Structure formats: C-alpha cells, structure tokens
mmCIF file of C-alpha atoms and ligand atoms in Angstrom:
data_model
loop_
_atom_site.group_PDB
_atom_site.id
_atom_site.type_symbol
_atom_site.label_atom_id
_atom_site.label_comp_id
_atom_site.label_asym_id
_atom_site.label_seq_id
_atom_site.Cartn_x
_atom_site.Cartn_y
_atom_site.Cartn_z
ATOM 1 C CA MET N 1 18.860 -11.864 -12.937
ATOM 2 C CA GLU N 2 22.029 -9.999 -11.949
ATOM 3 C CA LEU N 3 21.755 -8.606 -8.423
ATOM 4 C CA SER N 4 22.659 -5.084 -9.573
ATOM 5 C CA ASP N 5 19.876 -5.262 -12.202
ATOM 6 C CA VAL N 6 17.402 -6.468 -9.581
ATOM 7 C CA ILE N 7 18.321 -3.583 -7.283
ATOM 8 C CA ARG N 8 18.033 -1.053 -10.110
ATOM 9 C CA GLN N 9 14.738 -2.401 -11.369
ATOM 10 C CA ARG N 10 12.971 -2.624 -8.036
ATOM 11 C CA ARG N 11 10.282 0.000 -7.689
ATOM 12 C CA SER N 12 7.244 0.153 -5.484
ATOM 13 C CA ILE N 13 4.445 -1.328 -7.568
ATOM 14 C CA ARG N 14 1.029 0.208 -7.026
ATOM 15 C CA ALA N 15 -0.991 -1.326 -9.872
ATOM 16 C CA PHE N 16 -1.314 -5.082 -10.228
ATOM 17 C CA ALA N 17 -2.587 -7.382 -12.976
ATOM 18 C CA GLN N 18 -5.559 -9.438 -11.838
ATOM 19 C CA ARG N 19 -3.912 -12.815 -12.236
ATOM 20 C CA PRO N 20 -2.931 -15.180 -9.465
ATOM 21 C CA VAL N 21 0.652 -15.761 -8.364
ATOM 22 C CA PRO N 22 1.649 -19.454 -8.399
ATOM 23 C CA HIS N 23 2.057 -20.915 -4.950
ATOM 24 C CA HIS N 24 5.659 -22.038 -5.500
ATOM 25 C CA LEU N 25 6.702 -18.457 -6.273
ATOM 26 C CA LEU N 26 5.134 -17.287 -3.026
ATOM 27 C CA LEU N 27 7.121 -19.912 -1.155
ATOM 28 C CA GLU N 28 10.312 -18.707 -2.834
ATOM 29 C CA LEU N 29 9.533 -15.224 -1.588
ATOM 30 C CA VAL N 30 9.079 -16.385 1.994
ATOM 31 C CA GLN N 31 12.275 -18.420 1.785
ATOM 32 C CA ALA N 32 14.129 -15.313 0.579
ATOM 33 C CA GLY N 33 12.703 -13.409 3.548
ATOM 34 C CA ALA N 34 13.751 -16.077 6.011
ATOM 35 C CA LEU N 35 17.336 -15.953 4.686
ATOM 36 C CA ALA N 36 17.742 -12.337 5.789
ATOM 37 C CA PRO N 37 20.191 -11.408 8.540
ATOM 38 C CA SER N 38 18.702 -11.337 12.018
ATOM 39 C CA ALA N 39 19.946 -9.625 15.190
ATOM 40 C CA SER N 40 21.424 -12.339 17.470
ATOM 41 C CA ASN N 41 20.057 -14.696 14.810
ATOM 42 C CA LEU N 42 16.814 -14.579 16.782
ATOM 43 C CA GLN N 43 14.574 -15.001 13.720
ATOM 44 C CA ALA N 44 11.394 -14.170 15.603
ATOM 45 C CA TRP N 45 9.728 -13.324 12.305
ATOM 46 C CA GLN N 46 6.600 -15.037 11.035
ATOM 47 C CA PHE N 47 5.335 -14.644 7.494
ATOM 48 C CA PHE N 48 1.626 -14.737 6.736
ATOM 49 C CA LEU N 49 0.616 -15.081 3.105
ATOM 50 C CA LEU N 50 -2.893 -13.850 2.350
ATOM 51 C CA THR N 51 -4.205 -15.222 -0.921
ATOM 52 C CA ASP N 52 -7.916 -15.600 -0.229
ATOM 53 C CA PRO N 53 -9.484 -12.850 -2.388
ATOM 54 C CA GLN N 54 -12.094 -11.946 0.244
ATOM 55 C CA LEU N 55 -9.505 -11.582 2.986
ATOM 56 C CA VAL N 56 -7.085 -9.703 0.723
ATOM 57 C CA LYS N 57 -9.869 -7.313 -0.208
ATOM 58 C CA LYS N 58 -10.791 -6.685 3.435
ATOM 59 C CA VAL N 59 -7.191 -6.048 4.483
ATOM 60 C CA ASP N 60 -6.800 -3.791 1.437
ATOM 61 C CA LEU N 61 -9.849 -1.787 2.509
ATOM 62 C CA PHE N 62 -8.391 -1.097 5.926
ATOM 63 C CA SER N 63 -4.958 -0.188 4.568
ATOM 64 C CA PRO N 64 -5.026 3.342 3.160
ATOM 65 C CA GLY N 65 -1.401 3.042 2.002
ATOM 66 C CA LEU N 66 -2.039 -0.097 -0.003
ATOM 67 C CA SER N 67 -2.685 0.511 -3.676
ATOM 68 C CA GLY N 68 -3.380 -1.274 -6.924
ATOM 69 C CA LYS N 69 -5.543 -4.227 -5.850
ATOM 70 C CA PRO N 70 -2.817 -6.820 -5.246
ATOM 71 C CA PRO N 71 -3.875 -10.487 -5.467
ATOM 72 C CA VAL N 72 -1.609 -11.329 -2.535
ATOM 73 C CA ILE N 73 -0.639 -9.589 0.675
ATOM 74 C CA LEU N 74 2.223 -10.806 2.802
ATOM 75 C CA ALA N 75 2.267 -9.765 6.442
ATOM 76 C CA VAL N 76 5.713 -9.812 8.025
ATOM 77 C CA CYS N 77 5.151 -10.251 11.750
ATOM 78 C CA SER N 78 7.240 -10.855 14.856
ATOM 79 C CA ASP N 79 6.452 -13.395 17.536
ATOM 80 C CA MET N 80 7.028 -11.186 20.592
ATOM 81 C CA ASP N 81 6.620 -14.036 23.096
ATOM 82 C CA TYR N 82 9.477 -15.826 21.367
ATOM 83 C CA ALA N 83 11.520 -12.614 21.161
ATOM 84 C CA LEU N 84 11.082 -11.880 24.876
ATOM 85 C CA ALA N 85 11.889 -15.456 25.872
ATOM 86 C CA HIS N 86 14.969 -15.832 23.673
ATOM 87 C CA GLY N 87 16.146 -12.301 22.879
ATOM 88 C CA SER N 88 17.222 -9.181 24.749
ATOM 89 C CA PRO N 89 15.256 -6.008 25.619
ATOM 90 C CA ASN N 90 16.629 -4.563 22.387
ATOM 91 C CA SER N 91 14.865 -7.299 20.443
ATOM 92 C CA GLU N 92 11.537 -5.951 21.616
ATOM 93 C CA ILE N 93 12.382 -2.302 21.017
ATOM 94 C CA TYR N 94 13.987 -2.458 17.601
ATOM 95 C CA GLY N 95 15.639 -5.814 16.880
ATOM 96 C CA CYS N 96 12.527 -7.558 15.573
ATOM 97 C CA MET N 97 11.485 -4.557 13.541
ATOM 98 C CA MET N 98 14.887 -4.323 11.876
ATOM 99 C CA ASP N 99 14.908 -8.053 11.197
ATOM 100 C CA ALA N 100 11.512 -7.690 9.562
ATOM 101 C CA ALA N 101 12.775 -4.803 7.448
ATOM 102 C CA MET N 102 15.727 -6.897 6.287
ATOM 103 C CA ALA N 103 13.415 -9.793 5.458
ATOM 104 C CA ALA N 104 11.041 -7.433 3.658
ATOM 105 C CA GLU N 105 13.812 -6.050 1.466
ATOM 106 C CA ASN N 106 14.888 -9.597 0.551
ATOM 107 C CA ILE N 107 11.276 -10.295 -0.425
ATOM 108 C CA LEU N 108 10.975 -7.099 -2.469
ATOM 109 C CA LEU N 109 14.178 -7.938 -4.367
ATOM 110 C CA LYS N 110 13.260 -11.582 -4.869
ATOM 111 C CA ALA N 111 9.915 -10.458 -6.261
ATOM 112 C CA VAL N 112 11.735 -8.545 -9.008
ATOM 113 C CA ASP N 113 13.865 -11.589 -9.735
ATOM 114 C CA LEU N 114 10.691 -13.666 -10.183
ATOM 115 C CA GLY N 115 9.037 -11.116 -12.474
ATOM 116 C CA LEU N 116 6.665 -10.002 -9.727
ATOM 117 C CA GLY N 117 5.930 -6.576 -8.334
ATOM 118 C CA ALA N 118 5.636 -5.572 -4.691
ATOM 119 C CA CYS N 119 5.289 -2.626 -2.388
ATOM 120 C CA ALA N 120 6.134 -2.286 1.289
ATOM 121 C CA VAL N 121 3.126 -0.864 3.125
ATOM 122 C CA LYS N 122 3.197 0.622 6.590
ATOM 123 C CA SER N 123 -0.012 2.658 6.348
ATOM 124 C CA TYR N 124 -2.570 0.163 7.501
ATOM 125 C CA ASN N 125 -4.929 0.112 10.428
ATOM 126 C CA ASP N 126 -3.213 -2.225 12.856
ATOM 127 C CA THR N 127 -6.331 -2.972 14.925
ATOM 128 C CA ALA N 128 -8.431 -3.829 11.887
ATOM 129 C CA VAL N 129 -5.757 -5.923 10.167
ATOM 130 C CA ARG N 130 -4.990 -7.852 13.360
ATOM 131 C CA LYS N 131 -8.673 -8.638 13.744
ATOM 132 C CA LEU N 132 -9.059 -9.694 10.122
ATOM 133 C CA LEU N 133 -6.033 -11.994 10.395
ATOM 134 C CA ASN N 134 -7.201 -13.306 13.741
ATOM 135 C CA LEU N 135 -3.658 -12.743 15.005
ATOM 136 C CA PRO N 136 -2.827 -13.843 18.553
ATOM 137 C CA SER N 137 -1.888 -10.849 20.716
ATOM 138 C CA HIS N 138 1.784 -11.795 20.957
ATOM 139 C CA TYR N 139 2.283 -11.266 17.215
ATOM 140 C CA ARG N 140 3.307 -7.792 16.110
ATOM 141 C CA ILE N 141 2.669 -6.827 12.513
ATOM 142 C CA GLU N 142 5.859 -5.158 11.302
ATOM 143 C CA ILE N 143 4.981 -4.457 7.695
ATOM 144 C CA LEU N 144 2.652 -5.551 4.908
ATOM 145 C CA ILE N 145 3.882 -6.278 1.393
ATOM 146 C CA SER N 146 1.502 -6.125 -1.544
ATOM 147 C CA LEU N 147 2.371 -8.682 -4.211
ATOM 148 C CA GLY N 148 1.368 -9.641 -7.712
ATOM 149 C CA TYR N 149 2.280 -9.280 -11.343
ATOM 150 C CA PRO N 150 2.796 -5.614 -12.155
ATOM 151 C CA GLU N 151 0.192 -4.220 -14.480
ATOM 152 C CA ALA N 152 2.887 -2.410 -16.440
ATOM 153 C CA PRO N 153 6.661 -2.496 -16.333
ATOM 154 C CA PRO N 154 7.776 -0.105 -13.598
ATOM 155 C CA VAL N 155 8.972 3.304 -14.736
ATOM 156 C CA PRO N 156 11.704 5.302 -12.998
ATOM 157 C CA ALA N 157 10.263 7.500 -10.244
ATOM 158 C CA VAL N 158 9.938 11.226 -11.017
ATOM 159 C CA CYS N 159 10.277 13.584 -8.057
ATOM 160 C CA GLY N 160 8.798 10.986 -5.709
ATOM 161 C CA ARG N 161 5.430 11.166 -7.465
ATOM 162 C CA TRP N 162 3.115 8.252 -6.576
ATOM 163 C CA LYS N 163 2.592 5.997 -9.538
ATOM 164 C CA LYS N 164 -0.956 5.203 -8.615
ATOM 165 C CA TYR N 165 -3.607 5.170 -11.256
ATOM 166 C CA TYR N 166 -7.086 3.876 -11.765
ATOM 167 C CA ILE N 167 -8.777 1.613 -14.179
ATOM 168 C CA ILE N 168 -12.497 1.961 -14.366
ATOM 169 C CA THR N 169 -13.642 -1.399 -15.588
ATOM 170 C CA ASN N 170 -17.314 -0.794 -16.128
ATOM 171 C CA GLY N 171 -19.401 2.224 -16.889
ATOM 172 C CA ARG N 172 -22.174 1.847 -14.367
ATOM 173 C CA ILE N 173 -24.901 4.412 -14.171
ATOM 174 C CA GLY N 174 -25.565 5.550 -10.624
ATOM 175 C CA MET N 175 -23.218 5.850 -7.688
ATOM 176 C CA ASN N 176 -21.937 2.435 -6.717
ATOM 177 C CA GLN N 177 -22.781 1.750 -3.086
ATOM 178 C CA THR N 178 -19.863 -0.610 -2.566
ATOM 179 C CA GLU N 179 -17.352 1.897 -3.841
ATOM 180 C CA CYS N 180 -18.951 4.648 -1.751
ATOM 181 C CA PHE N 181 -18.632 2.450 1.292
ATOM 182 C CA GLU N 182 -15.023 1.619 0.441
ATOM 183 C CA LEU N 183 -14.307 5.318 0.136
ATOM 184 C CA LEU N 184 -15.896 5.845 3.532
ATOM 185 C CA VAL N 185 -13.679 3.139 5.038
ATOM 186 C CA TYR N 186 -10.662 4.733 3.386
ATOM 187 C CA MET N 187 -11.470 8.150 4.819
ATOM 188 C CA ILE N 188 -12.140 6.952 8.349
ATOM 189 C CA THR N 189 -9.093 4.676 8.521
ATOM 190 C CA SER N 190 -7.012 7.531 7.100
ATOM 191 C CA ALA N 191 -8.262 9.819 9.839
ATOM 192 C CA ALA N 192 -7.491 7.086 12.359
ATOM 193 C CA GLY N 193 -3.872 7.350 11.180
ATOM 194 C CA LEU N 194 -3.729 10.565 13.255
ATOM 195 C CA ARG N 195 -1.601 8.700 15.765
ATOM 196 C CA GLY N 196 1.505 7.185 14.243
ATOM 197 C CA GLU N 197 1.354 8.629 10.741
ATOM 198 C CA PRO N 198 3.039 11.853 9.608
ATOM 199 C CA ARG N 199 0.607 14.804 9.846
ATOM 200 C CA ILE N 200 1.107 15.666 6.169
ATOM 201 C CA TYR N 201 -0.559 12.337 5.303
ATOM 202 C CA GLY N 202 -3.888 13.897 6.407
ATOM 203 C CA PRO N 203 -4.047 16.353 3.484
ATOM 204 C CA LEU N 204 -2.625 13.668 1.185
ATOM 205 C CA ARG N 205 -5.391 11.208 2.048
ATOM 206 C CA MET N 206 -8.000 13.959 1.737
ATOM 207 C CA ALA N 207 -6.694 14.709 -1.751
ATOM 208 C CA GLU N 208 -6.660 10.998 -2.562
ATOM 209 C CA ALA N 209 -10.240 10.580 -1.310
ATOM 210 C CA SER N 210 -11.307 13.654 -3.284
ATOM 211 C CA GLU N 211 -9.907 12.195 -6.471
ATOM 212 C CA ARG N 212 -11.691 8.919 -5.810
ATOM 213 C CA LEU N 213 -14.925 10.810 -5.226
ATOM 214 C CA CYS N 214 -14.432 12.695 -8.507
ATOM 215 C CA ARG N 215 -13.944 9.376 -10.325
ATOM 216 C CA LEU N 216 -17.126 7.988 -8.774
ATOM 217 C CA MET N 217 -19.083 11.110 -9.764
ATOM 218 C CA LEU N 218 -17.642 10.870 -13.275
ATOM 219 C CA GLU N 219 -19.130 7.416 -13.635
ATOM 220 C CA GLU N 220 -22.497 9.135 -13.265
ATOM 221 C CA GLN N 221 -21.627 12.149 -15.382
ATOM 222 C CA PRO N 222 -18.957 10.991 -17.852
ATOM 223 C CA GLY N 223 -19.289 14.191 -19.894
ATOM 224 C CA ASN N 224 -18.551 16.532 -16.990
ATOM 225 C CA GLN N 225 -15.388 18.248 -18.250
ATOM 226 C CA GLY N 226 -14.840 20.308 -15.082
ATOM 227 C CA LEU N 227 -14.925 17.210 -12.910
ATOM 228 C CA LYS N 228 -12.544 15.430 -15.275
ATOM 229 C CA GLU N 229 -10.082 18.315 -15.089
ATOM 230 C CA LEU N 230 -10.424 18.468 -11.305
ATOM 231 C CA ALA N 231 -9.588 14.754 -11.020
ATOM 232 C CA GLU N 232 -6.551 15.277 -13.245
ATOM 233 C CA ILE N 233 -5.329 18.263 -11.221
ATOM 234 C CA ILE N 234 -5.477 16.210 -8.021
ATOM 235 C CA HIS N 235 -4.022 13.124 -9.670
ATOM 236 C CA CYS N 236 -0.989 15.006 -10.975
ATOM 237 C CA GLY N 237 -0.293 16.978 -7.802
ATOM 238 C CA LYS N 238 -1.075 14.653 -4.921
ATOM 239 C CA GLY N 239 2.323 12.897 -5.067
ATOM 240 C CA LYS N 240 4.037 16.168 -4.186
ATOM 241 C CA THR N 241 2.920 15.904 -0.530
ATOM 242 C CA THR N 242 6.267 14.865 0.885
ATOM 243 C CA SER N 243 8.682 16.071 -1.777
ATOM 244 C CA ASP N 244 7.302 19.487 -2.715
ATOM 245 C CA GLU N 245 4.900 21.039 -0.199
ATOM 246 C CA GLU N 246 4.674 24.269 -2.212
ATOM 247 C CA GLY N 247 3.687 22.269 -5.318
ATOM 248 C CA PHE N 248 1.149 20.291 -3.296
ATOM 249 C CA TYR N 249 -0.390 23.492 -1.972
ATOM 250 C CA GLN N 250 -0.465 24.929 -5.493
ATOM 251 C CA MET N 251 -2.358 21.828 -6.647
ATOM 252 C CA LEU N 252 -4.928 22.402 -3.892
ATOM 253 C CA SER N 253 -5.291 26.065 -4.910
ATOM 254 C CA ASP N 254 -5.774 24.983 -8.546
ATOM 255 C CA ALA N 255 -8.363 22.456 -7.369
ATOM 256 C CA VAL N 256 -10.282 25.137 -5.439
ATOM 257 C CA ASP N 257 -10.153 27.352 -8.536
ATOM 258 C CA LYS N 258 -11.527 24.527 -10.675
ATOM 259 C CA LEU N 259 -14.293 23.880 -8.144
ATOM 260 C CA VAL N 260 -15.381 27.511 -8.431
ATOM 261 C CA ASP N 261 -15.459 27.086 -12.238
ATOM 262 C CA CYS N 262 -17.612 23.985 -11.759
ATOM 263 C CA MET N 263 -20.288 25.847 -9.740
HETATM 264 C C1 FMN F 1 8.887 1.172 5.793
HETATM 265 C C2 FMN F 1 8.213 1.547 4.515
HETATM 266 C C3 FMN F 1 6.859 1.810 4.509
HETATM 267 C C4 FMN F 1 6.213 2.141 3.322
HETATM 268 N N1 FMN F 1 4.869 2.325 3.338
HETATM 269 C C5 FMN F 1 4.233 2.585 2.187
HETATM 270 C C6 FMN F 1 2.820 2.707 2.158
HETATM 271 O O1 FMN F 1 2.136 2.593 3.173
HETATM 272 N N2 FMN F 1 2.223 2.940 0.969
HETATM 273 C C7 FMN F 1 2.945 3.043 -0.202
HETATM 274 O O2 FMN F 1 2.345 3.220 -1.259
HETATM 275 N N3 FMN F 1 4.306 2.937 -0.206
HETATM 276 C C8 FMN F 1 4.954 2.699 0.943
HETATM 277 N N4 FMN F 1 6.304 2.545 0.942
HETATM 278 C C9 FMN F 1 7.047 2.644 -0.331
HETATM 279 C C10 FMN F 1 7.784 3.976 -0.451
HETATM 280 O O3 FMN F 1 6.848 5.025 -0.646
HETATM 281 C C11 FMN F 1 8.750 3.875 -1.650
HETATM 282 O O4 FMN F 1 9.706 2.885 -1.366
HETATM 283 C C12 FMN F 1 9.449 5.174 -1.947
HETATM 284 O O5 FMN F 1 8.543 6.163 -2.377
HETATM 285 C C13 FMN F 1 10.522 5.008 -3.028
HETATM 286 O O6 FMN F 1 9.958 4.500 -4.224
HETATM 287 P P1 FMN F 1 10.478 3.128 -4.866
HETATM 288 O O7 FMN F 1 10.225 2.037 -3.877
HETATM 289 O O8 FMN F 1 9.684 2.956 -6.140
HETATM 290 O O9 FMN F 1 11.933 3.289 -5.129
HETATM 291 C C14 FMN F 1 6.958 2.228 2.112
HETATM 292 C C15 FMN F 1 8.339 1.975 2.128
HETATM 293 C C16 FMN F 1 8.957 1.631 3.296
HETATM 294 C C17 FMN F 1 10.428 1.333 3.267
#
C-alpha cells in the first residue's frame, strides 16, 4: 500500500474480529518496530507479543484504556539496565520512551499495511501488567498495542468521539458473575489511575462503567426502554470528555434526567 494511503487510513481500532493473526504477520510487525529510528541508535527496546488468550484476557482486564477484545497485545518495553550501561542519562529520562513511541508508530502503520487494526494504549495498570507478564524489574513498559483484524473498516473520527461499541453475543438470563467481576476490576483499576492519568479520565471511566452496568442490567431486562435510552445517552456522549467538556457535562445531566424518569 502507498505510504500516504497507510497514513490516511490508520485509525485507532477499538473493536476486533475474533480471529487469530498469523504468526508471520506478527513478526513483520515487530520487524517494522525494530527498524524505527533510535536515539544514539541505542535500541534498548524489547517487544513482547502476547497471543495466549488467557494472558491477553488478563492484561485486557487490567487495562482500562484497552478496548475491543484484541486477540493479540504487543508490549513495547525498554531494557533499562541496557540503557543505563550503554546510553546517557537522557536515555533513561526520555530517550527510551521516544524510541518506543517511534517503534510503536511503525507498528501501527505496518498493521494497516497488513490489513490489521491496532491501537496504542497507555491506560493500563503498570503493576498488574508487569506481574502478569512476569517482567524483570529492569524492563520498563512504554506502551501496549492492541492488535487484530478490525471488526469493521475504520471510519473517519468525528470530533474525537471514541469508536467503542459492544456486541452482546448471548442473551443470558441473570447477571453474569464474570462480567460483574470484570466491571469491578475495570472500576478499581480506573480509580487506581488517579496517579499518572489525566483527572478528567475519572468521570470518563465512571461513565464507561455506568454504560457497561446498563448493558449488563439490560441482559436481565431486555425490554427496559428507560435503561436502553440511558445506555445510548452515555454511549453517544462519553467520547466528548476531552474534546467537549460542556457536551460531556450535558450528557451527564441528560443521564441524571433519564434516571429520574426510570424511578
Ligand atoms: C501515547 C498514546 C496513548 C494512547 N492511549 C490510549 C488508550 O489508553 N486507550 C485508547 O483507546 N486509545 C489510546 N490512544 C489512541 C488515541 O486516543 C488516538 O490516537 C486518538 O484519539 C486519535 O485517534 P486515531 O488514532 O483514530 O487517529 C493513545 C494514543 C497515544 C499516541
């Protein structure tokens, strides 16, 4: 594909098809990452490809910013022992991080070229992900990249709205304990983002969790029109958090109004 087309077509993908990505394509992605420019050509980066569904699911759970159930997660890390031994103080402060960002962009663009979708994800719980990956302490996770085949061709972004959506695959009766637990994990790890994440993400994650709770309740009461409308109000307005605070607040006011109607 033409480079300019690749650049134009790249969007953050937040809904993935549930089919595996062939191994050779994953290797092409890592190779593209490793060809990125690197400060002092230090190349302290390390790429970890997570393909085991159980591990991917666990990392997903502890990453509130990760959406769309990707089959693969790539962790771009830096080997800080190597950076300190071979680099300069700047390598530790920002060099490695910038290198990782360059590598990540190469990977995001290569993904488009290969017909894949991806999203850079910085909102993850570092402690939990490190533990799940069993990462030695001298590795620093710089960024996660969700990867897979996009569920639908990406559409141009509108006003920065998040293109997240849900597919409810089965109509269970009764609140699903696993999903309740996952929601709990999402809420607590979101709150744990207090340090390091922008403050406005708090209300965003609360809105996100509220929508998820609505969807869970709707599985029990599919005919509940008020709940359906409430979920839609939140779904349509939550993406305004960073781009349109007034609009985001209006969505919350509309949601409160709908809740009163639901009583
Ligand atoms: C450093 C970095 C961190 C990001 N972290 C997240 C994240 O945690 N969750 C998410 O859904 N998107 C994340 N994104 C994706 C941005 O939200 C996205 O690039 C932006 O909204 C523009 O949309 P586009 O990529 O479709 O052009 C991140 C992007 C960058 C560069």
